[in-house]
mmCIF file with all atom_site columns, C-alpha atoms in Angstrom:
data_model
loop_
_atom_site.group_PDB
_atom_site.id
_atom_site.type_symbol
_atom_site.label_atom_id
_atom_site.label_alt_id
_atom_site.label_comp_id
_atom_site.label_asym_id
_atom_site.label_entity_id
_atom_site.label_seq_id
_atom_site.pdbx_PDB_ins_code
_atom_site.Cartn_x
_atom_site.Cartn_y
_atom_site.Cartn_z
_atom_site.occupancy
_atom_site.B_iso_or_equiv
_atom_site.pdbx_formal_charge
_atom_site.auth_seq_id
_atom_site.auth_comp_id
_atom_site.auth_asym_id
_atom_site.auth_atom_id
_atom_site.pdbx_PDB_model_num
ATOM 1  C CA . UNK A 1 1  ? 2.418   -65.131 -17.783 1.00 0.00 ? 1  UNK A CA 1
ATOM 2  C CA . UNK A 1 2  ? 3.898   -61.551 -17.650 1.00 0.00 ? 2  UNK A CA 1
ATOM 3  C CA . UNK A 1 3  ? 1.328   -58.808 -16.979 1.00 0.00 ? 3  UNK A CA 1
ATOM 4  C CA . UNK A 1 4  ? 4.459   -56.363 -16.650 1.00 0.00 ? 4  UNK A CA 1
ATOM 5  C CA . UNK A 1 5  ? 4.976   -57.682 -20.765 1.00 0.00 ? 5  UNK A CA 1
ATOM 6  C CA . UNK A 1 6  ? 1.148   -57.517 -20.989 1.00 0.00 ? 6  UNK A CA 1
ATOM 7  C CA . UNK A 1 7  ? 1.235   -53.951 -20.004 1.00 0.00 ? 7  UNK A CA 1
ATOM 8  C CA . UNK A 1 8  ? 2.462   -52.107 -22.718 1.00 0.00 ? 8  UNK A CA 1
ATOM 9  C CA . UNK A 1 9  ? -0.166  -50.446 -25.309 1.00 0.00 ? 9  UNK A CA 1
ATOM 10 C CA . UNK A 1 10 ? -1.935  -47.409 -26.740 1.00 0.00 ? 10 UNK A CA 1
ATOM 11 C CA . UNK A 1 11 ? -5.138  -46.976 -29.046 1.00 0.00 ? 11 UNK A CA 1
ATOM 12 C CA . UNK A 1 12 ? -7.609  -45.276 -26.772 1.00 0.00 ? 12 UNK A CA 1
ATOM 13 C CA . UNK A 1 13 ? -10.009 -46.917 -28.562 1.00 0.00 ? 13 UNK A CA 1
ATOM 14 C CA . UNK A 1 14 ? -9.350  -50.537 -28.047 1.00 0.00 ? 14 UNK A CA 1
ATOM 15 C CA . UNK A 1 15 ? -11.413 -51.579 -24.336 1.00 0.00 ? 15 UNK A CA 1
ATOM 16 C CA . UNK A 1 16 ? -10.520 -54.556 -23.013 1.00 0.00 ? 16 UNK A CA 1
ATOM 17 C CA . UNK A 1 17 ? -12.799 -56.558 -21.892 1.00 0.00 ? 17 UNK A CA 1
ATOM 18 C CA . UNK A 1 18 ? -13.817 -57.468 -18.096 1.00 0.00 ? 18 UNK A CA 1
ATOM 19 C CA . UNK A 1 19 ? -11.609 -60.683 -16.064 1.00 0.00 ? 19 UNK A CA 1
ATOM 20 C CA . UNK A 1 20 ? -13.993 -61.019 -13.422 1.00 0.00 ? 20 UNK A CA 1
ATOM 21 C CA . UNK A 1 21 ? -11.673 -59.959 -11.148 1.00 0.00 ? 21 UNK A CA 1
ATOM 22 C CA . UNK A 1 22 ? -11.662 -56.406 -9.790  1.00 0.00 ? 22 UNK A CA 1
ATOM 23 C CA . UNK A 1 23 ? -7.848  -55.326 -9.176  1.00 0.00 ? 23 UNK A CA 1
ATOM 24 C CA . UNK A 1 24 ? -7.221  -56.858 -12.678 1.00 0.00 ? 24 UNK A CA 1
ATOM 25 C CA . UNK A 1 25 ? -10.344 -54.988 -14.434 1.00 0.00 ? 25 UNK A CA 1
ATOM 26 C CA . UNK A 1 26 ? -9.166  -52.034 -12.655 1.00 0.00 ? 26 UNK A CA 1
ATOM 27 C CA . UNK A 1 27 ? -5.118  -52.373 -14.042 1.00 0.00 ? 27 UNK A CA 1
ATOM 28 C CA . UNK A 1 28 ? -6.149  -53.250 -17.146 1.00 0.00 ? 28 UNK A CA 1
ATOM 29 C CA . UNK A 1 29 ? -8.625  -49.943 -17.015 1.00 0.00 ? 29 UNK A CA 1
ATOM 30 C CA . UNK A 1 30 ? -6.138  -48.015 -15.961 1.00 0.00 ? 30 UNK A CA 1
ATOM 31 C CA . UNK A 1 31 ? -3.283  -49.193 -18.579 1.00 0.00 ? 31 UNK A CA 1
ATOM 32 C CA . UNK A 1 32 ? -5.831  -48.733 -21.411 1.00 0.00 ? 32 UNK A CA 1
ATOM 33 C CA . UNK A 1 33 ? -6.311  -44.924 -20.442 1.00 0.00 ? 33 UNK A CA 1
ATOM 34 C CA . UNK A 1 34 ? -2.435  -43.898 -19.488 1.00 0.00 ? 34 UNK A CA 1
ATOM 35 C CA . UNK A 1 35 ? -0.954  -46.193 -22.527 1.00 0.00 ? 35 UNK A CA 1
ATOM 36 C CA . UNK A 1 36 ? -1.570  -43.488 -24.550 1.00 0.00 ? 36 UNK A CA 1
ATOM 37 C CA . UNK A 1 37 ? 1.556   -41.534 -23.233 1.00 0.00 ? 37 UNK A CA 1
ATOM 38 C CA . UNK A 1 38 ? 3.750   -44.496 -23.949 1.00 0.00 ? 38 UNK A CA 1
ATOM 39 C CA . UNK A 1 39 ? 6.754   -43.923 -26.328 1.00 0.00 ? 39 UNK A CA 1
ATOM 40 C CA . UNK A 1 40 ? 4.986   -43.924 -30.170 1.00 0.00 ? 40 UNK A CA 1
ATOM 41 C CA . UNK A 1 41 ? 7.566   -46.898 -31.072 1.00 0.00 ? 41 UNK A CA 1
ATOM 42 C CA . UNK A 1 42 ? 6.404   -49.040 -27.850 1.00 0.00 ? 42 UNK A CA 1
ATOM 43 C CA . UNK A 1 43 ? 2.450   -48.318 -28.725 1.00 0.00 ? 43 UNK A CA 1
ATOM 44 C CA . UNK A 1 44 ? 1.993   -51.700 -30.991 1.00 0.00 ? 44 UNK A CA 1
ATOM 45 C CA . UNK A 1 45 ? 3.790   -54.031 -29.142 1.00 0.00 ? 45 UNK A CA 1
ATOM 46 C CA . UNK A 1 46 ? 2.252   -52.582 -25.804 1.00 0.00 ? 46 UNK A CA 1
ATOM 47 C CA . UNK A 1 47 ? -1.228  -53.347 -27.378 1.00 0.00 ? 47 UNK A CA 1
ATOM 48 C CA . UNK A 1 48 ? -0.934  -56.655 -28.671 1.00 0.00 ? 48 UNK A CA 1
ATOM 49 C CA . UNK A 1 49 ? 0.780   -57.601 -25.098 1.00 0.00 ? 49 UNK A CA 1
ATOM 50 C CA . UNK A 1 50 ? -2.392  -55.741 -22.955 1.00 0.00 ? 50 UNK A CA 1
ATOM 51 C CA . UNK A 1 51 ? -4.743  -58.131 -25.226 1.00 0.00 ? 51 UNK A CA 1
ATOM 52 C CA . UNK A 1 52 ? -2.870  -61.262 -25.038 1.00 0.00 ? 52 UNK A CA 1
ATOM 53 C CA . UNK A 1 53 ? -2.771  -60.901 -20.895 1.00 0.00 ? 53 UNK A CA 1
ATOM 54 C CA . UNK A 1 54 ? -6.288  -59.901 -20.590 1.00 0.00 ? 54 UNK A CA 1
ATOM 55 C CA . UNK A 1 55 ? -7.303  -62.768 -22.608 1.00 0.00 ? 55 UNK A CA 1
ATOM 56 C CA . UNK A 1 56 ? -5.137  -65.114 -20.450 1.00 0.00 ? 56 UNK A CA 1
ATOM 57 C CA . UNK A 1 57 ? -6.660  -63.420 -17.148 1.00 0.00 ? 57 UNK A CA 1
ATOM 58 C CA . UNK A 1 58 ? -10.042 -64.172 -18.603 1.00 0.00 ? 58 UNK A CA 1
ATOM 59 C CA . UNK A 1 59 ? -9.561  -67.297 -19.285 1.00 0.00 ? 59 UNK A CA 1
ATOM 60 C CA . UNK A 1 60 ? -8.091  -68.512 -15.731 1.00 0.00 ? 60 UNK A CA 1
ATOM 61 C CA . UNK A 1 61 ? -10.330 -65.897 -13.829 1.00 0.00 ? 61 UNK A CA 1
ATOM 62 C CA . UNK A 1 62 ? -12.943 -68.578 -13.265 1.00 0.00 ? 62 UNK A CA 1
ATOM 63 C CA . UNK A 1 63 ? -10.466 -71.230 -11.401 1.00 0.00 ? 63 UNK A CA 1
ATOM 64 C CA . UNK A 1 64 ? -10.738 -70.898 -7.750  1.00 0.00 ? 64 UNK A CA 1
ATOM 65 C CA . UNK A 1 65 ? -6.960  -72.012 -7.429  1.00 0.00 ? 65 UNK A CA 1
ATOM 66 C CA . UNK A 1 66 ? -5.666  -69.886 -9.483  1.00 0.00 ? 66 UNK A CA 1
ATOM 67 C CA . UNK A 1 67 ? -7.877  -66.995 -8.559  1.00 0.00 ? 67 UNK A CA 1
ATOM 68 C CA . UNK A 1 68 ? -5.543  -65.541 -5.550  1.00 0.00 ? 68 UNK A CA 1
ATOM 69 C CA . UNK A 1 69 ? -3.094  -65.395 -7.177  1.00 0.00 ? 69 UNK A CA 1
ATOM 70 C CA . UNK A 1 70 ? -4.273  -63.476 -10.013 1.00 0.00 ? 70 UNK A CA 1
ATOM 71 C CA . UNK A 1 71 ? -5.328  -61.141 -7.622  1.00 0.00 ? 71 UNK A CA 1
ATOM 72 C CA . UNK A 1 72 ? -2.300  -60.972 -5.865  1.00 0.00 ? 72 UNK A CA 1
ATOM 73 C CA . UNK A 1 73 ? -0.174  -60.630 -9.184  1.00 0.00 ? 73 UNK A CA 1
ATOM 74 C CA . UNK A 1 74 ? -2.510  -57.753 -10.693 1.00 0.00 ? 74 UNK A CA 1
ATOM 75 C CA . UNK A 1 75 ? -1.974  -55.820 -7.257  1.00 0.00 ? 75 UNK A CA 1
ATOM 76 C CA . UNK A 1 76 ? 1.493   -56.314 -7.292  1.00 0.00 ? 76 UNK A CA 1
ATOM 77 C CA . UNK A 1 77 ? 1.818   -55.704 -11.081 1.00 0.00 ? 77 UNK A CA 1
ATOM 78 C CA . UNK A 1 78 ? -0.242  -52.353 -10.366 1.00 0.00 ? 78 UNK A CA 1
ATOM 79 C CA . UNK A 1 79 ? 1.851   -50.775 -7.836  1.00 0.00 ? 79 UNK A CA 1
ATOM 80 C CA . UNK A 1 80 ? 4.865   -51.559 -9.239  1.00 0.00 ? 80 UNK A CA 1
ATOM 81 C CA . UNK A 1 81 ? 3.651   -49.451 -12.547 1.00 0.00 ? 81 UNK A CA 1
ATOM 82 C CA . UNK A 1 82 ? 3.084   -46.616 -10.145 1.00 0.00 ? 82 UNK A CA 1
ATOM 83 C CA . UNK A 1 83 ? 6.214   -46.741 -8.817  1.00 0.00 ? 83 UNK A CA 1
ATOM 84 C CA . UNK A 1 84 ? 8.318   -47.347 -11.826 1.00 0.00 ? 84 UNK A CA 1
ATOM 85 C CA . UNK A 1 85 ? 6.838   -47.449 -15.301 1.00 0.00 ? 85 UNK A CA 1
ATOM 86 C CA . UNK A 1 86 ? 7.296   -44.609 -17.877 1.00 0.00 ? 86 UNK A CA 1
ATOM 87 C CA . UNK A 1 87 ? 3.402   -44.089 -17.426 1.00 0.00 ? 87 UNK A CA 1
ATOM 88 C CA . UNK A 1 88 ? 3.928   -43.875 -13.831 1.00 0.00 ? 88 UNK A CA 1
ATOM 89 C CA . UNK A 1 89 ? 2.510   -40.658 -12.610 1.00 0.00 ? 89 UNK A CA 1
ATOM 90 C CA . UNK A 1 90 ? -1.144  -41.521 -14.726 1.00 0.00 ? 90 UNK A CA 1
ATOM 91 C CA . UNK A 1 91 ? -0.967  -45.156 -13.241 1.00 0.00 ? 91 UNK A CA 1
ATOM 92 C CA . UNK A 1 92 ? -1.123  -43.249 -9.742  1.00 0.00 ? 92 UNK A CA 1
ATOM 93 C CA . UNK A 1 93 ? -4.258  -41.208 -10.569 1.00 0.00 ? 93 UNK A CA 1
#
């Protein structure tokens, strides 16, 4: 699983919902709200990718091995948009 691939969308009105776990809600928050300053010809494929990984973080969210590391890949995931992603300064808000 990619979040990096699952982090690339745009319609401000599409919400994704809650994983369950907090660092992941809060990426996937956060993604949602800056996608919208992603190139116009990355805004589909960006979408579809943001749904597809939130569904897969749903759906492991509730194992307790997999859990950490879920955490530990959204954190990850998030800082490294912040630091290099062409949504990179609204990722750091």
């Amino acid at each position: 699983m990619s979040l990096a691939a699952v982090l690339l969308f745009a319609t401000p009105a599409l919400a994704v919902d809650p994983t369950g776990i907090p660092i992941c809600d809060a990426l996937l928050k956060r993604y949602e709200e800056c996608s919208v300053e992603l190139p116009r010809a990355n805004i589909h494929a960006a979408q579809k990718e943001l749904l597809e990984g939130a569904m897969s973080l749903r759906a492991n969210a509730s194992n307790p091995e997999l859990r950490p590391s879920l955490e530990k890949f959204c954190a990850d995931t998030f800082e490294a948009m912040k630091a290099s992603s062409d949504i990179k300064a609204c990722m750091s808000k």
